[in-house]
Amino acid sequence: MDPTPTSDNRPEICFFDLETTVPQRRGQGYSILEFGAILVCPKRLLELHSYSSLVRPDDLSLISPTSVRCNGITREAVVSAPSFSEIAEEVHDLLHGRVWAGHNIVRFDCVRIREAFEKIGRAAPEPKGIIDSLALLTQRFGRRAGNMKVFLFLIKTSAFFLFL
């Protein structure tokens, strides 16, 4: 991986996804329960690095039955996982100055990343650009695109054609 996380010349694409708690009441907010990323060279579509970690929220009681139904992550699964502050350096290094890609990341994942960094008092990583497959799929499938799960192959293929 590039040892200089503040470099402006980081052409890689970072495909990432989050799993979070599901708020049970107004104003409760989300807590990240899992972060996963794959760093890809867009010219050759080669995986350069991957990282994934469960994340222990500050308050385990936020993991409600609704959260477990949505993502399958239980309190028991994260009780010994690192907190977000413990993985923040790795997350920042993967994301900062790179193109971010994923499904529905503009409205959800990017916002949650910024919130998580703000909560620990650190500057959030900044993308070089964003590829959101929700926007690409909405053009093809309309409103149904928001409920579709996209495989990495589709995202990689989209990125490949955007960066030829």
Tab-separated table of N, CA and C in Angstrom:
chain	number	residue	atom	x	y	z
A	1	MET	N	0.829	-1.169	0.000
A	1	MET	CA	0.000	0.000	0.000
A	1	MET	C	0.877	1.238	0.000
A	2	ASP	N	0.345	2.326	-0.521
A	2	ASP	CA	1.070	3.579	-0.572
A	2	ASP	C	1.373	4.059	0.848
A	3	PRO	N	2.644	4.253	1.182
A	3	PRO	CA	2.980	4.651	2.539
A	3	PRO	C	2.669	6.106	2.852
A	4	THR	N	2.258	6.898	1.868
A	4	THR	CA	1.962	8.306	2.116
A	4	THR	C	0.467	8.553	1.957
A	5	PRO	N	-0.309	8.415	3.042
A	5	PRO	CA	-1.761	8.532	2.943
A	5	PRO	C	-2.267	9.904	2.551
A	6	THR	N	-1.443	10.917	2.566
A	6	THR	CA	-1.904	12.246	2.164
A	6	THR	C	-1.543	12.565	0.720
A	7	SER	N	-0.978	11.640	0.018
A	7	SER	CA	-0.596	11.855	-1.374
A	7	SER	C	-1.819	12.192	-2.231
A	8	ASP	N	-1.656	13.154	-3.157
A	8	ASP	CA	-2.742	13.509	-4.062
A	8	ASP	C	-2.764	12.620	-5.292
A	9	ASN	N	-1.768	11.796	-5.456
A	9	ASN	CA	-1.657	10.969	-6.645
A	9	ASN	C	-1.885	9.498	-6.298
A	10	ARG	N	-3.084	9.164	-5.890
A	10	ARG	CA	-3.427	7.792	-5.505
A	10	ARG	C	-4.534	7.314	-6.439
A	11	PRO	N	-4.184	6.726	-7.554
A	11	PRO	CA	-5.188	6.402	-8.564
A	11	PRO	C	-6.062	5.179	-8.244
A	12	GLU	N	-5.791	4.494	-7.161
A	12	GLU	CA	-6.535	3.278	-6.875
A	12	GLU	C	-7.991	3.570	-6.526
A	13	ILE	N	-8.822	2.534	-6.693
A	13	ILE	CA	-10.217	2.600	-6.299
A	13	ILE	C	-10.377	1.756	-5.043
A	14	CYS	N	-11.050	2.317	-4.057
A	14	CYS	CA	-11.322	1.592	-2.830
A	14	CYS	C	-12.814	1.251	-2.787
A	15	PHE	N	-13.116	-0.011	-3.046
A	15	PHE	CA	-14.484	-0.510	-2.917
A	15	PHE	C	-14.699	-0.804	-1.445
A	16	PHE	N	-15.739	-0.228	-0.861
A	16	PHE	CA	-15.947	-0.491	0.560
A	16	PHE	C	-17.424	-0.591	0.891
A	17	ASP	N	-17.672	-1.181	2.051
A	17	ASP	CA	-19.035	-1.346	2.526
A	17	ASP	C	-19.029	-1.311	4.042
A	18	LEU	N	-20.122	-0.832	4.599
A	18	LEU	CA	-20.304	-0.790	6.046
A	18	LEU	C	-21.545	-1.573	6.415
A	19	GLU	N	-21.536	-2.118	7.598
A	19	GLU	CA	-22.751	-2.602	8.237
A	19	GLU	C	-22.897	-1.780	9.502
A	20	THR	N	-24.124	-1.403	9.814
A	20	THR	CA	-24.368	-0.528	10.962
A	20	THR	C	-25.551	-1.027	11.778
A	21	THR	N	-25.682	-0.424	12.957
A	21	THR	CA	-26.894	-0.629	13.735
A	21	THR	C	-28.045	0.060	13.019
A	22	VAL	N	-29.256	-0.326	13.385
A	22	VAL	CA	-30.457	0.311	12.853
A	22	VAL	C	-31.073	1.121	13.993
A	23	PRO	N	-31.126	2.440	13.842
A	23	PRO	CA	-31.685	3.262	14.924
A	23	PRO	C	-33.121	2.847	15.264
A	24	GLN	N	-33.421	2.822	16.556
A	24	GLN	CA	-34.746	2.413	17.017
A	24	GLN	C	-35.639	3.598	17.364
A	25	ARG	N	-35.030	4.765	17.471
A	25	ARG	CA	-35.826	5.959	17.769
A	25	ARG	C	-35.195	7.166	17.074
A	26	ARG	N	-35.977	8.200	16.940
A	26	ARG	CA	-35.545	9.432	16.286
A	26	ARG	C	-34.301	10.002	16.977
A	27	GLY	N	-33.321	10.396	16.182
A	27	GLY	CA	-32.128	11.036	16.715
A	27	GLY	C	-31.082	10.095	17.283
A	28	GLN	N	-31.328	8.786	17.237
A	28	GLN	CA	-30.399	7.826	17.841
A	28	GLN	C	-29.092	7.721	17.065
A	29	GLY	N	-29.124	7.800	15.773
A	29	GLY	CA	-27.910	7.675	14.975
A	29	GLY	C	-27.519	6.228	14.732
A	30	TYR	N	-26.477	6.058	13.950
A	30	TYR	CA	-25.978	4.742	13.553
A	30	TYR	C	-24.629	4.502	14.217
A	31	SER	N	-24.317	3.240	14.438
A	31	SER	CA	-22.974	2.849	14.878
A	31	SER	C	-22.448	1.824	13.886
A	32	ILE	N	-21.218	2.003	13.461
A	32	ILE	CA	-20.608	1.057	12.523
A	32	ILE	C	-20.332	-0.254	13.249
A	33	LEU	N	-20.761	-1.359	12.625
A	33	LEU	CA	-20.528	-2.700	13.172
A	33	LEU	C	-19.506	-3.487	12.364
A	34	GLU	N	-19.308	-3.084	11.113
A	34	GLU	CA	-18.347	-3.777	10.256
A	34	GLU	C	-17.893	-2.843	9.149
A	35	PHE	N	-16.611	-2.908	8.843
A	35	PHE	CA	-16.034	-2.162	7.725
A	35	PHE	C	-15.248	-3.152	6.892
A	36	GLY	N	-15.453	-3.114	5.589
A	36	GLY	CA	-14.690	-3.960	4.677
A	36	GLY	C	-14.321	-3.180	3.441
A	37	ALA	N	-13.118	-3.407	2.923
A	37	ALA	CA	-12.658	-2.671	1.747
A	37	ALA	C	-11.721	-3.527	0.909
A	38	ILE	N	-11.752	-3.267	-0.375
A	38	ILE	CA	-10.820	-3.878	-1.317
A	38	ILE	C	-10.229	-2.743	-2.139
A	39	LEU	N	-8.919	-2.659	-2.158
A	39	LEU	CA	-8.209	-1.653	-2.931
A	39	LEU	C	-7.842	-2.274	-4.274
A	40	VAL	N	-8.235	-1.589	-5.364
A	40	VAL	CA	-8.097	-2.155	-6.706
A	40	VAL	C	-7.354	-1.183	-7.616
A	41	CYS	N	-6.472	-1.725	-8.437
A	41	CYS	CA	-5.830	-0.967	-9.508
A	41	CYS	C	-6.841	-0.892	-10.651
A	42	PRO	N	-7.313	0.307	-11.034
A	42	PRO	CA	-8.369	0.407	-12.041
A	42	PRO	C	-7.936	0.035	-13.457
A	43	LYS	N	-6.668	0.138	-13.740
A	43	LYS	CA	-6.210	-0.169	-15.094
A	43	LYS	C	-6.152	-1.663	-15.363
A	44	ARG	N	-5.781	-2.432	-14.347
A	44	ARG	CA	-5.628	-3.873	-14.529
A	44	ARG	C	-6.638	-4.681	-13.721
A	45	LEU	N	-7.476	-3.989	-12.932
A	45	LEU	CA	-8.465	-4.622	-12.067
A	45	LEU	C	-7.846	-5.690	-11.180
A	46	LEU	N	-6.705	-5.347	-10.613
A	46	LEU	CA	-6.023	-6.240	-9.688
A	46	LEU	C	-6.272	-5.781	-8.262
A	47	GLU	N	-6.528	-6.749	-7.393
A	47	GLU	CA	-6.674	-6.433	-5.980
A	47	GLU	C	-5.292	-6.157	-5.405
A	48	LEU	N	-5.139	-4.976	-4.821
A	48	LEU	CA	-3.868	-4.571	-4.242
A	48	LEU	C	-3.808	-4.845	-2.743
A	49	HIS	N	-4.966	-4.748	-2.098
A	49	HIS	CA	-5.025	-4.915	-0.648
A	49	HIS	C	-6.487	-5.103	-0.255
A	50	SER	N	-6.724	-5.847	0.799
A	50	SER	CA	-8.082	-5.941	1.329
A	50	SER	C	-8.022	-5.858	2.850
A	51	TYR	N	-9.129	-5.429	3.410
A	51	TYR	CA	-9.202	-5.276	4.857
A	51	TYR	C	-10.657	-5.412	5.278
A	52	SER	N	-10.889	-6.110	6.369
A	52	SER	CA	-12.225	-6.134	6.943
A	52	SER	C	-12.103	-6.345	8.442
A	53	SER	N	-13.052	-5.747	9.150
A	53	SER	CA	-13.065	-5.890	10.593
A	53	SER	C	-14.468	-5.666	11.115
A	54	LEU	N	-14.856	-6.496	12.072
A	54	LEU	CA	-16.030	-6.168	12.854
A	54	LEU	C	-15.645	-4.986	13.731
A	55	VAL	N	-16.631	-4.230	14.191
A	55	VAL	CA	-16.369	-3.040	14.995
A	55	VAL	C	-17.306	-3.058	16.212
A	56	ARG	N	-16.721	-2.890	17.377
A	56	ARG	CA	-17.501	-2.845	18.610
A	56	ARG	C	-18.023	-1.432	18.824
A	57	PRO	N	-19.345	-1.263	18.866
A	57	PRO	CA	-19.878	0.083	19.133
A	57	PRO	C	-19.659	0.455	20.596
A	58	ASP	N	-19.717	1.743	20.885
A	58	ASP	CA	-19.563	2.205	22.264
A	58	ASP	C	-20.643	1.631	23.167
A	59	ASP	N	-21.846	1.461	22.622
A	59	ASP	CA	-22.977	0.966	23.395
A	59	ASP	C	-23.526	-0.296	22.723
A	60	LEU	N	-23.247	-1.452	23.294
A	60	LEU	CA	-23.699	-2.717	22.712
A	60	LEU	C	-25.219	-2.837	22.663
A	61	SER	N	-25.920	-2.099	23.507
A	61	SER	CA	-27.385	-2.190	23.506
A	61	SER	C	-27.999	-1.616	22.224
A	62	LEU	N	-27.200	-0.891	21.430
A	62	LEU	CA	-27.691	-0.370	20.157
A	62	LEU	C	-27.900	-1.474	19.125
A	63	ILE	N	-27.334	-2.653	19.387
A	63	ILE	CA	-27.515	-3.776	18.466
A	63	ILE	C	-28.843	-4.443	18.816
A	64	SER	N	-29.877	-3.976	18.160
A	64	SER	CA	-31.242	-4.427	18.412
A	64	SER	C	-31.573	-5.662	17.572
A	65	PRO	N	-32.674	-6.325	17.885
A	65	PRO	CA	-33.114	-7.434	17.022
A	65	PRO	C	-33.299	-6.990	15.569
A	66	THR	N	-33.731	-5.762	15.350
A	66	THR	CA	-33.880	-5.240	13.984
A	66	THR	C	-32.523	-5.167	13.288
A	67	SER	N	-31.506	-4.705	14.002
A	67	SER	CA	-30.152	-4.652	13.431
A	67	SER	C	-29.677	-6.047	13.054
A	68	VAL	N	-29.886	-6.998	13.946
A	68	VAL	CA	-29.434	-8.378	13.696
A	68	VAL	C	-30.157	-8.953	12.477
A	69	ARG	N	-31.455	-8.680	12.342
A	69	ARG	CA	-32.197	-9.162	11.167
A	69	ARG	C	-31.661	-8.544	9.881
A	70	CYS	N	-31.246	-7.285	9.947
A	70	CYS	CA	-30.763	-6.590	8.746
A	70	CYS	C	-29.376	-7.048	8.306
A	71	ASN	N	-28.476	-7.294	9.256
A	71	ASN	CA	-27.099	-7.579	8.856
A	71	ASN	C	-26.506	-8.844	9.478
A	72	GLY	N	-27.215	-9.476	10.387
A	72	GLY	CA	-26.735	-10.721	10.977
A	72	GLY	C	-25.647	-10.559	12.026
A	73	ILE	N	-25.312	-9.336	12.379
A	73	ILE	CA	-24.228	-9.108	13.339
A	73	ILE	C	-24.817	-8.962	14.746
A	74	THR	N	-24.418	-9.864	15.619
A	74	THR	CA	-24.934	-9.901	16.984
A	74	THR	C	-23.984	-9.212	17.959
A	75	ARG	N	-24.489	-8.962	19.156
A	75	ARG	CA	-23.650	-8.391	20.217
A	75	ARG	C	-22.471	-9.305	20.507
A	76	GLU	N	-22.743	-10.595	20.543
A	76	GLU	CA	-21.682	-11.566	20.835
A	76	GLU	C	-20.575	-11.514	19.789
A	77	ALA	N	-20.941	-11.240	18.550
A	77	ALA	CA	-19.953	-11.201	17.469
A	77	ALA	C	-18.985	-10.031	17.609
A	78	VAL	N	-19.449	-8.916	18.175
A	78	VAL	CA	-18.614	-7.715	18.226
A	78	VAL	C	-18.055	-7.390	19.614
A	79	VAL	N	-18.451	-8.147	20.617
A	79	VAL	CA	-18.051	-7.810	21.987
A	79	VAL	C	-16.528	-7.730	22.146
A	80	SER	N	-15.779	-8.547	21.419
A	80	SER	CA	-14.317	-8.500	21.533
A	80	SER	C	-13.656	-7.876	20.296
A	81	ALA	N	-14.461	-7.273	19.430
A	81	ALA	CA	-13.930	-6.611	18.232
A	81	ALA	C	-13.317	-5.266	18.625
A	82	PRO	N	-12.435	-4.727	17.787
A	82	PRO	CA	-11.872	-3.402	18.078
A	82	PRO	C	-12.934	-2.315	17.926
A	83	SER	N	-12.744	-1.219	18.624
A	83	SER	CA	-13.621	-0.060	18.455
A	83	SER	C	-13.234	0.650	17.155
A	84	PHE	N	-14.079	1.585	16.718
A	84	PHE	CA	-13.751	2.311	15.496
A	84	PHE	C	-12.446	3.086	15.657
A	85	SER	N	-12.218	3.661	16.830
A	85	SER	CA	-10.979	4.430	17.024
A	85	SER	C	-9.753	3.541	16.861
A	86	GLU	N	-9.883	2.253	17.147
A	86	GLU	CA	-8.750	1.331	17.012
A	86	GLU	C	-8.460	0.960	15.558
A	87	ILE	N	-9.446	1.076	14.680
A	87	ILE	CA	-9.211	0.757	13.265
A	87	ILE	C	-9.183	2.007	12.389
A	88	ALA	N	-9.396	3.170	12.991
A	88	ALA	CA	-9.523	4.418	12.232
A	88	ALA	C	-8.316	4.706	11.342
A	89	GLU	N	-7.123	4.441	11.831
A	89	GLU	CA	-5.908	4.704	11.034
A	89	GLU	C	-5.913	3.880	9.741
A	90	GLU	N	-6.246	2.603	9.854
A	90	GLU	CA	-6.308	1.716	8.673
A	90	GLU	C	-7.402	2.181	7.712
A	91	VAL	N	-8.569	2.515	8.244
A	91	VAL	CA	-9.682	2.980	7.417
A	91	VAL	C	-9.286	4.271	6.686
A	92	HIS	N	-8.684	5.193	7.402
A	92	HIS	CA	-8.257	6.460	6.800
A	92	HIS	C	-7.240	6.212	5.686
A	93	ASP	N	-6.264	5.367	5.956
A	93	ASP	CA	-5.230	5.090	4.955
A	93	ASP	C	-5.820	4.448	3.703
A	94	LEU	N	-6.796	3.573	3.868
A	94	LEU	CA	-7.424	2.940	2.711
A	94	LEU	C	-8.229	3.924	1.874
A	95	LEU	N	-8.912	4.836	2.517
A	95	LEU	CA	-9.852	5.703	1.819
A	95	LEU	C	-9.279	7.037	1.343
A	96	HIS	N	-8.410	7.643	2.110
A	96	HIS	CA	-8.010	9.020	1.832
A	96	HIS	C	-7.318	9.192	0.482
A	97	GLY	N	-7.843	10.121	-0.308
A	97	GLY	CA	-7.230	10.471	-1.582
A	97	GLY	C	-7.452	9.470	-2.691
A	98	ARG	N	-8.322	8.515	-2.456
A	98	ARG	CA	-8.618	7.500	-3.474
A	98	ARG	C	-10.046	7.673	-3.976
A	99	VAL	N	-10.344	7.020	-5.073
A	99	VAL	CA	-11.717	6.980	-5.560
A	99	VAL	C	-12.459	5.969	-4.696
A	100	TRP	N	-13.606	6.375	-4.171
A	100	TRP	CA	-14.436	5.496	-3.344
A	100	TRP	C	-15.519	4.899	-4.212
A	101	ALA	N	-15.774	3.609	-4.033
A	101	ALA	CA	-16.805	2.935	-4.819
A	101	ALA	C	-17.606	1.992	-3.940
A	102	GLY	N	-18.890	1.894	-4.246
A	102	GLY	CA	-19.766	0.990	-3.518
A	102	GLY	C	-21.209	1.242	-3.889
A	103	HIS	N	-22.111	0.555	-3.198
A	103	HIS	CA	-23.535	0.674	-3.468
A	103	HIS	C	-24.188	1.577	-2.428
A	104	ASN	N	-24.818	2.635	-2.870
A	104	ASN	CA	-25.500	3.622	-2.030
A	104	ASN	C	-24.541	4.301	-1.052
A	105	ILE	N	-23.309	4.521	-1.472
A	105	ILE	CA	-22.336	5.108	-0.560
A	105	ILE	C	-22.484	6.613	-0.403
A	106	VAL	N	-23.002	7.312	-1.409
A	106	VAL	CA	-23.137	8.765	-1.291
A	106	VAL	C	-24.085	9.119	-0.157
A	107	ARG	N	-25.237	8.483	-0.120
A	107	ARG	CA	-26.248	8.805	0.899
A	107	ARG	C	-26.011	8.124	2.235
A	108	PHE	N	-25.310	6.991	2.232
A	108	PHE	CA	-25.207	6.248	3.489
A	108	PHE	C	-23.767	6.099	3.983
A	109	ASP	N	-22.959	5.324	3.287
A	109	ASP	CA	-21.630	4.965	3.790
A	109	ASP	C	-20.715	6.169	3.992
A	110	CYS	N	-20.682	7.089	3.035
A	110	CYS	CA	-19.821	8.278	3.169
A	110	CYS	C	-20.229	9.103	4.391
A	111	VAL	N	-21.517	9.233	4.607
A	111	VAL	CA	-22.018	9.991	5.757
A	111	VAL	C	-21.607	9.305	7.059
A	112	ARG	N	-21.754	7.983	7.120
A	112	ARG	CA	-21.397	7.237	8.342
A	112	ARG	C	-19.895	7.302	8.620
A	113	ILE	N	-19.073	7.266	7.572
A	113	ILE	CA	-17.618	7.381	7.755
A	113	ILE	C	-17.278	8.744	8.361
A	114	ARG	N	-17.856	9.798	7.792
A	114	ARG	CA	-17.592	11.142	8.326
A	114	ARG	C	-18.058	11.273	9.777
A	115	GLU	N	-19.224	10.715	10.086
A	115	GLU	CA	-19.734	10.758	11.462
A	115	GLU	C	-18.808	10.015	12.425
A	116	ALA	N	-18.330	8.857	11.996
A	116	ALA	CA	-17.460	8.046	12.866
A	116	ALA	C	-16.152	8.767	13.162
A	117	PHE	N	-15.559	9.409	12.164
A	117	PHE	CA	-14.321	10.153	12.395
A	117	PHE	C	-14.575	11.385	13.260
A	118	GLU	N	-15.686	12.056	13.017
A	118	GLU	CA	-16.027	13.221	13.832
A	118	GLU	C	-16.199	12.814	15.299
A	119	LYS	N	-16.826	11.684	15.524
A	119	LYS	CA	-17.084	11.206	16.889
A	119	LYS	C	-15.794	10.951	17.664
A	120	ILE	N	-14.736	10.537	16.960
A	120	ILE	CA	-13.460	10.277	17.648
A	120	ILE	C	-12.505	11.473	17.553
A	121	GLY	N	-12.989	12.577	17.001
A	121	GLY	CA	-12.194	13.797	16.962
A	121	GLY	C	-11.070	13.798	15.952
A	122	ARG	N	-11.237	13.065	14.872
A	122	ARG	CA	-10.213	13.013	13.820
A	122	ARG	C	-10.781	13.531	12.515
A	123	ALA	N	-9.904	14.054	11.680
A	123	ALA	CA	-10.319	14.486	10.342
A	123	ALA	C	-10.692	13.248	9.532
A	124	ALA	N	-11.789	13.343	8.834
A	124	ALA	CA	-12.257	12.224	8.011
A	124	ALA	C	-11.440	12.147	6.725
A	125	PRO	N	-11.309	10.953	6.165
A	125	PRO	CA	-10.642	10.839	4.867
A	125	PRO	C	-11.477	11.536	3.800
A	126	GLU	N	-10.818	11.990	2.765
A	126	GLU	CA	-11.508	12.665	1.657
A	126	GLU	C	-11.305	11.862	0.380
A	127	PRO	N	-12.376	11.670	-0.379
A	127	PRO	CA	-12.252	10.909	-1.632
A	127	PRO	C	-11.685	11.759	-2.761
A	128	LYS	N	-11.042	11.095	-3.690
A	128	LYS	CA	-10.601	11.743	-4.928
A	128	LYS	C	-11.788	11.818	-5.889
A	129	GLY	N	-12.699	10.880	-5.740
A	129	GLY	CA	-13.918	10.795	-6.542
A	129	GLY	C	-14.788	9.717	-5.942
A	130	ILE	N	-16.022	9.614	-6.423
A	130	ILE	CA	-16.954	8.623	-5.889
A	130	ILE	C	-17.687	7.943	-7.037
A	131	ILE	N	-17.750	6.616	-6.966
A	131	ILE	CA	-18.548	5.814	-7.889
A	131	ILE	C	-19.608	5.120	-7.034
A	132	ASP	N	-20.851	5.505	-7.229
A	132	ASP	CA	-21.948	4.915	-6.469
A	132	ASP	C	-22.794	4.085	-7.426
A	133	SER	N	-22.809	2.772	-7.222
A	133	SER	CA	-23.550	1.905	-8.134
A	133	SER	C	-25.056	2.135	-8.047
A	134	LEU	N	-25.539	2.741	-6.961
A	134	LEU	CA	-26.966	3.046	-6.877
A	134	LEU	C	-27.357	3.987	-8.016
A	135	ALA	N	-26.535	5.013	-8.249
A	135	ALA	CA	-26.831	5.948	-9.342
A	135	ALA	C	-26.774	5.233	-10.693
A	136	LEU	N	-25.792	4.371	-10.875
A	136	LEU	CA	-25.676	3.635	-12.139
A	136	LEU	C	-26.872	2.706	-12.350
A	137	LEU	N	-27.290	2.013	-11.282
A	137	LEU	CA	-28.406	1.087	-11.400
A	137	LEU	C	-29.749	1.805	-11.517
A	138	THR	N	-29.868	2.973	-10.900
A	138	THR	CA	-31.118	3.720	-10.978
A	138	THR	C	-31.415	4.102	-12.422
A	139	GLN	N	-30.369	4.416	-13.182
A	139	GLN	CA	-30.555	4.739	-14.596
A	139	GLN	C	-31.164	3.555	-15.338
A	140	ARG	N	-30.805	2.354	-14.940
A	140	ARG	CA	-31.266	1.147	-15.634
A	140	ARG	C	-32.556	0.571	-15.044
A	141	PHE	N	-32.675	0.589	-13.711
A	141	PHE	CA	-33.780	-0.101	-13.052
A	141	PHE	C	-34.741	0.822	-12.305
A	142	GLY	N	-34.500	2.122	-12.325
A	142	GLY	CA	-35.396	3.055	-11.647
A	142	GLY	C	-35.355	2.894	-10.137
A	143	ARG	N	-36.491	3.085	-9.490
A	143	ARG	CA	-36.562	3.071	-8.031
A	143	ARG	C	-36.187	1.729	-7.421
A	144	ARG	N	-36.331	0.630	-8.160
A	144	ARG	CA	-35.981	-0.689	-7.630
A	144	ARG	C	-34.496	-0.805	-7.315
A	145	ALA	N	-33.669	0.047	-7.881
A	145	ALA	CA	-32.219	-0.043	-7.697
A	145	ALA	C	-31.809	0.106	-6.241
A	146	GLY	N	-32.558	0.855	-5.446
A	146	GLY	CA	-32.210	1.060	-4.044
A	146	GLY	C	-32.242	-0.215	-3.228
A	147	ASN	N	-33.011	-1.200	-3.652
A	147	ASN	CA	-33.128	-2.451	-2.910
A	147	ASN	C	-32.256	-3.566	-3.466
A	148	MET	N	-31.499	-3.293	-4.504
A	148	MET	CA	-30.700	-4.328	-5.146
A	148	MET	C	-29.344	-4.460	-4.479
A	149	LYS	N	-28.904	-5.686	-4.305
A	149	LYS	CA	-27.550	-5.940	-3.829
A	149	LYS	C	-26.673	-6.126	-5.068
A	150	VAL	N	-25.541	-5.445	-5.077
A	150	VAL	CA	-24.657	-5.476	-6.235
A	150	VAL	C	-23.419	-6.291	-5.903
A	151	PHE	N	-23.072	-7.177	-6.774
A	151	PHE	CA	-21.871	-7.974	-6.575
A	151	PHE	C	-20.642	-7.167	-6.967
A	152	LEU	N	-19.520	-7.494	-6.366
A	152	LEU	CA	-18.273	-6.790	-6.637
A	152	LEU	C	-17.954	-6.809	-8.131
A	153	PHE	N	-18.324	-7.861	-8.817
A	153	PHE	CA	-18.064	-7.942	-10.246
A	153	PHE	C	-18.715	-6.778	-10.986
A	154	LEU	N	-19.952	-6.477	-10.664
A	154	LEU	CA	-20.646	-5.384	-11.322
A	154	LEU	C	-19.960	-4.060	-11.034
A	155	ILE	N	-19.562	-3.841	-9.801
A	155	ILE	CA	-18.905	-2.590	-9.441
A	155	ILE	C	-17.553	-2.490	-10.135
A	156	LYS	N	-16.780	-3.579	-10.114
A	156	LYS	CA	-15.477	-3.568	-10.784
A	156	LYS	C	-15.642	-3.299	-12.279
A	157	THR	N	-16.660	-3.914	-12.887
A	157	THR	CA	-16.891	-3.715	-14.315
A	157	THR	C	-17.238	-2.259	-14.592
A	158	SER	N	-18.090	-1.675	-13.761
A	158	SER	CA	-18.449	-0.264	-13.928
A	158	SER	C	-17.215	0.621	-13.810
A	159	ALA	N	-16.405	0.354	-12.800
A	159	ALA	CA	-15.192	1.146	-12.595
A	159	ALA	C	-14.240	0.989	-13.774
A	160	PHE	N	-14.120	-0.202	-14.294
A	160	PHE	CA	-13.240	-0.466	-15.422
A	160	PHE	C	-13.624	0.419	-16.601
A	161	PHE	N	-14.920	0.484	-16.929
A	161	PHE	CA	-15.347	1.274	-18.067
A	161	PHE	C	-15.233	2.773	-17.808
A	162	LEU	N	-15.348	3.189	-16.565
A	162	LEU	CA	-15.215	4.612	-16.248
A	162	LEU	C	-13.754	5.078	-16.295
A	163	PHE	N	-12.802	4.158	-16.095
A	163	PHE	CA	-11.395	4.543	-16.004
A	163	PHE	C	-10.550	3.973	-17.126
A	164	LEU	N	-11.121	3.657	-18.253
A	164	LEU	CA	-10.340	3.134	-19.390
A	164	LEU	C	-9.307	4.137	-19.856
